[in-house]
Amino acid sequence: MTPESLQTNSSPPDAAWFDSLSQLIQPDARNRSIGERLVEQCVRVSLMVKLRWAMLAALFCYVLLAELLFAPDIDLPIFHLEQWSFSLKAAAIFFVIAFPLTSLPCSVWKNCRLVIYLQVLVDLLFVTAAIHWSGGVVSWLWPAYLLISLESAFLFEKKREVWGIGMIGAALYGVLLVAEQLDFIATVRMPFMEEESPSILFELLMWLWVAGVNAAVSFFGAFLMDKIRSDHQKVKQSEEALTGFITTAHDLIFCCRQDGTLLYLNQIGQDMIGPLEALSGGASLFNLTDEEGRGVLIRQFGKVIRQVDVGHFEMRLNSPVAGRTLDLEVSLSTSCNETPDQMIWGVCHDITERNLAQRELIKLAHHDVLTGLPNRILLHDRLQQARALAHRMHSRFALLFLDMDRFKIINDTLGHAVGDDLLRMIAQRLKGCFRETDTVARIGGDEFVVLMLNVADRADISSLCDNLLIELGQPFVIRNHELFVTTSGGVCTYPDDEDDVETMMQKADVAMYHAKALGRNNIQFYNDSMDQNASRRFTIANSMRRGLDRGEFRLYYQPKLDVTSDCIVATEALVRWQHPELGLLAPTEFIQLAEESGLIVDLGEWVLREACRQNMAWHQDGMQGLRVAVNLSGYQLQHSRLVETVRAILEETGLPGELLEFEITESVIMQNPDYAVEVLNEISSLGIHISIDDFGTGYSSLSHLKRFSVNTLKIDKSFVRDVESNSTDAAIASAIIAMGSSLNLKVIAEGVETKQQMDFLRENNCDQVQGFLISRPLPADQALKVLRQKCIGELVQGHAALKEI
Ligand SMILES: Nc1nc2c(ncn2[C@@H]2O[C@H](COP(=O)(O)O[C@H]3[C@@H](O)[C@H](n4cnc5c(=O)[nH]c(N)nc54)O[C@@H]3COP(=O)(O)O)[C@@H](O)[C@H]2O)c(=O)[nH]1
């Protein structure tokens, strides 16, 4: 995570909200308001006890003052004042009893409701007594009833309790007045009172006044306290809801000081990084992150303290509990009051899984799932970088486009699981062939692209490519199958083929197609002339189906000569396409395209039918025993209906299987030898002759050859070409002949153009030859002329057994 990942897309949470949270999370450390504390009954009772003590003390002072003022001549003032009917003695005794009575029980039993009720009743009695001793109806102390009503409103939670106390107070006052009026108790005379007793009406009005005011105070006191209580209750509930929300929130919520010291961590936070007290190195947020994360936090803390909107930012925390790092999306806030111990609140959303998924998605988006190699998107990116770097550094890079030859056959014959394993192994080998700074990418199916950086010149690239072909040419052993893969590739380089990235890819692709057209298993450098071929190839590919439907394909026949008898014993059917616009096309121009499009199956069927029909016609024309050879593409070989089709065509044309020969290239057979053994056995059971074409270019071993139902080995023309001048080619050619002889196989050499080549082959006991020296491939009518000239008589004799067919 970097500071760049900071986002500022939301406003910070309300600071005041966090202020109250700061208070809530530290109930012990904070100063609770009086209102909060008064919710608790014992607190209220204590307060009342203290007030009561104060009131009693004030009353006592009042009495003392009265005595001093009105009886200065008395030695022990507390025992005299009877002349004013104000019994200080009684008052003193009363206070001595009342003090502990009115205050002590509550001081001791603060939580006992009964004691509190009794206490308030005692208070009422005390006030009534005090009123009595201070003049009864004319006493100034009657407002003390109001204080008792307020006291009960303060102490009791139910309104009716408060109103009840108010009524009891009014009743006691009334009883006192009645008792004094009826002289049940003697009226205490005050110094300022006249001798005459107050009238009943005065007393009644006084009682009504005191009772009315007391009722009003009780009513409003109860109502007010109820309101305060219910408001407070609501605040308390919302606070509890808030703390509950924070505690059980699914996001980590923390509160810390500016130096990172953690003060609070909610439940999920503790689950994620452990309890505060268990954090090693002190509960500091800074200890839970690395240097970079600490820097981010300090910067964000600074901003939030300055009330700058920091929005969301990402942070990585080490979790001692989980033993891994957590990715968090954090939003910060702080209280409004700017004090040094200002707290910072953080709400952190765990985005570890999301980031992992994102990283995985990014990886998936940029890598091939099967091989783990970079895919087309990443390759494109790397190519652009390489291009920019090469431009700046004046260096060269190469782009190599690779396509596995006939990979589809592996998939179709052995299944996709084997195909996938093979692709994985190819990817590994490819990676092993190049430097770590190079990029090996898979861009689809069996297509790989290699980006080689800082290459010196073409020779450098060529040697890398040669190594690659050798490496990929080694057999792959997958699920008990030994598989051989060849590769065709095209290279373009920067700055030689300077162009944009897409065009460079196209150029490498064009060069790769050129390599395929040259017979596969090679790598070609791009040149401009290849582009013309590309458009020609496009035209050919698009018109092939139509050409087949319109009968534009032709068969040419090239004779095969028996060296000993000097007679033509067979012909090879070679397809041509009489294209309406492009003229006569050689098979090298369209066979590969037909393979790619799948049209090879239909085209091959046509070739087979036409070759069989023609050979049967020649057979009926007197050339009994002449065999016709048909080239079988790898795609035809793996086609499930091949044997069925061959059998049907033989039946349809009437050609005996013995007069048909299949030429299958060595690389096609060796690609999947097990499967080839199976199919070749079936074909062979129809009497059909089988030749391994281009022999010597593949990887056949003796052990493999023995397993195949093969009749003939056909030495590739590349060995024949220089057989007189190149000792290696000569050695290979003679070795193949010797091997064929030892395995009881016929050996035929193709591409024989000179008499010297012919002499060499004859001297080395090669069985048959084929090449321009004997005849070029010819249309059927011209081929017939050649056939008629060359030992037809011997042919007929040689195949006497077939005459009767
Ligand atoms: N699957 C199929 N493949 C086919 C079919 N028809 C042909 N082919 C394959 O196409 C490749 C090219 O064939 P072609 O251009 O016809 O070339 C053949 C000969 O013309 C050429 N040849 C013969 N003698 C000489 C010679 O003395 N010199 C010389 N330079 N070239 C010569 O060789 C080609 C025959 O090769 P091969 O098949 O290996 O015997 C070729 O690979 C064909 O196999 C088809 O119907 N289906």
Tab-separated table of C-alpha atoms and ligand atoms in Angstrom, residues 517 519 554-556 558-560 572-576 585-592 595 600 603-604 606-608 629-636 663-665 692-695 714-717 720-721 748-754 757 770-777, ligand 1:
chain	number	residue	atom	x	y	z
A	517	ALA	CA	4.427	-23.499	-45.446
A	519	GLY	CA	7.313	-27.763	-44.050
A	554	ARG	CA	-6.689	-32.050	-59.890
A	555	LEU	CA	-4.466	-35.046	-59.241
A	556	TYR	CA	-0.965	-35.311	-60.680
A	558	GLN	CA	4.623	-39.095	-60.163
A	559	PRO	CA	6.042	-42.562	-60.925
A	560	LYS	CA	8.117	-44.630	-58.516
A	572	GLU	CA	2.284	-41.039	-56.105
A	573	ALA	CA	-0.913	-39.004	-56.361
A	574	LEU	CA	-0.131	-35.338	-55.723
A	575	VAL	CA	-2.954	-32.844	-55.522
A	576	ARG	CA	-3.067	-29.525	-57.390
A	585	LEU	CA	-1.553	-24.015	-57.088
A	586	ALA	CA	0.947	-26.437	-55.524
A	587	PRO	CA	-0.159	-28.350	-52.404
A	588	THR	CA	2.346	-26.458	-50.253
A	589	GLU	CA	0.100	-23.429	-50.709
A	590	PHE	CA	-3.127	-24.937	-49.501
A	591	ILE	CA	-2.645	-28.236	-47.625
A	592	GLN	CA	-1.783	-26.492	-44.368
A	595	GLU	CA	-5.655	-28.695	-42.257
A	600	ILE	CA	-8.433	-31.569	-45.261
A	603	LEU	CA	-10.191	-32.846	-49.627
A	604	GLY	CA	-8.327	-35.993	-48.566
A	606	TRP	CA	-11.705	-36.594	-52.688
A	607	VAL	CA	-8.002	-37.309	-53.383
A	608	LEU	CA	-8.334	-40.879	-52.170
A	629	ALA	CA	0.324	-43.843	-53.254
A	630	VAL	CA	-1.799	-41.248	-51.494
A	631	ASN	CA	-0.466	-38.785	-48.919
A	632	LEU	CA	-2.294	-38.972	-45.629
A	633	SER	CA	-2.316	-35.866	-43.496
A	634	GLY	CA	-2.044	-36.111	-39.730
A	635	TYR	CA	-5.557	-34.730	-39.413
A	636	GLN	CA	-6.892	-37.501	-41.647
A	663	GLU	CA	2.340	-42.150	-47.316
A	664	ILE	CA	2.359	-40.774	-43.808
A	665	THR	CA	5.106	-38.446	-42.666
A	692	ILE	CA	6.820	-43.533	-43.794
A	693	ASP	CA	7.322	-40.298	-45.713
A	694	ASP	CA	10.178	-37.804	-45.154
A	695	PHE	CA	12.005	-40.493	-43.224
A	714	LYS	CA	10.897	-43.056	-47.878
A	715	ILE	CA	14.208	-41.217	-47.528
A	716	ASP	CA	13.548	-37.501	-47.373
A	717	LYS	CA	14.703	-35.555	-50.404
A	720	VAL	CA	19.150	-37.229	-51.357
A	721	ARG	CA	19.871	-33.735	-52.704
A	748	ILE	CA	12.550	-45.577	-51.538
A	749	ALA	CA	14.496	-42.368	-52.135
A	750	GLU	CA	12.580	-39.271	-53.213
A	751	GLY	CA	13.820	-36.152	-54.980
A	752	VAL	CA	16.179	-38.004	-57.274
A	753	GLU	CA	17.168	-35.486	-59.911
A	754	THR	CA	20.595	-36.572	-61.147
A	757	GLN	CA	22.203	-39.588	-57.076
A	770	GLN	CA	11.233	-41.213	-57.242
A	771	GLY	CA	12.158	-37.857	-58.668
A	772	PHE	CA	12.376	-35.526	-61.606
A	773	LEU	CA	15.026	-37.796	-63.136
A	774	ILE	CA	12.338	-40.382	-63.778
A	775	SER	CA	9.397	-38.003	-64.205
A	776	ARG	CA	7.882	-34.880	-62.781
A	777	PRO	CA	4.391	-35.212	-61.310
B	1	LIG	N1	-1.967	-34.577	-47.333
B	1	LIG	C1	-1.653	-34.455	-48.614
B	1	LIG	N2	-0.450	-33.941	-48.933
B	1	LIG	C2	-0.164	-33.824	-50.228
B	1	LIG	C3	-1.050	-34.197	-51.224
B	1	LIG	N3	-0.450	-33.952	-52.403
B	1	LIG	C4	0.744	-33.468	-52.154
B	1	LIG	N4	0.944	-33.384	-50.835
B	1	LIG	C5	2.091	-32.936	-50.121
B	1	LIG	O1	2.409	-31.671	-50.520
B	1	LIG	C6	3.824	-31.505	-50.438
B	1	LIG	C7	4.307	-30.908	-51.694
B	1	LIG	O2	3.925	-31.729	-52.795
B	1	LIG	P1	4.344	-31.354	-54.242
B	1	LIG	O3	4.438	-29.906	-54.406
B	1	LIG	O4	3.439	-32.113	-55.106
B	1	LIG	O5	5.766	-31.891	-54.304
B	1	LIG	C8	5.992	-33.255	-54.505
B	1	LIG	C9	6.877	-33.464	-55.668
B	1	LIG	O6	6.572	-32.569	-56.683
B	1	LIG	C10	8.210	-33.184	-55.100
B	1	LIG	N5	9.246	-33.859	-55.851
B	1	LIG	C11	9.202	-35.078	-56.417
B	1	LIG	N6	10.379	-35.309	-57.024
B	1	LIG	C12	11.179	-34.253	-56.814
B	1	LIG	C13	12.482	-33.930	-57.177
B	1	LIG	O7	13.187	-34.684	-57.869
B	1	LIG	N7	12.971	-32.729	-56.769
B	1	LIG	C14	12.204	-31.873	-56.049
B	1	LIG	N8	12.718	-30.738	-55.671
B	1	LIG	N9	10.946	-32.174	-55.699
B	1	LIG	C15	10.439	-33.326	-56.053
B	1	LIG	O8	8.149	-33.777	-53.838
B	1	LIG	C16	6.812	-33.740	-53.342
B	1	LIG	C17	6.423	-35.102	-52.954
B	1	LIG	O9	6.947	-35.250	-51.717
B	1	LIG	P2	6.529	-36.458	-50.802
B	1	LIG	O10	5.049	-36.328	-50.528
B	1	LIG	O11	7.322	-36.317	-49.592
B	1	LIG	O12	6.811	-37.665	-51.595
B	1	LIG	C18	4.421	-32.872	-50.223
B	1	LIG	O13	4.841	-32.944	-48.920
B	1	LIG	C19	3.291	-33.765	-50.433
B	1	LIG	O14	3.347	-34.876	-49.554
B	1	LIG	C20	-2.304	-34.733	-50.849
B	1	LIG	O15	-3.152	-35.110	-51.653
B	1	LIG	N10	-2.552	-34.852	-49.517
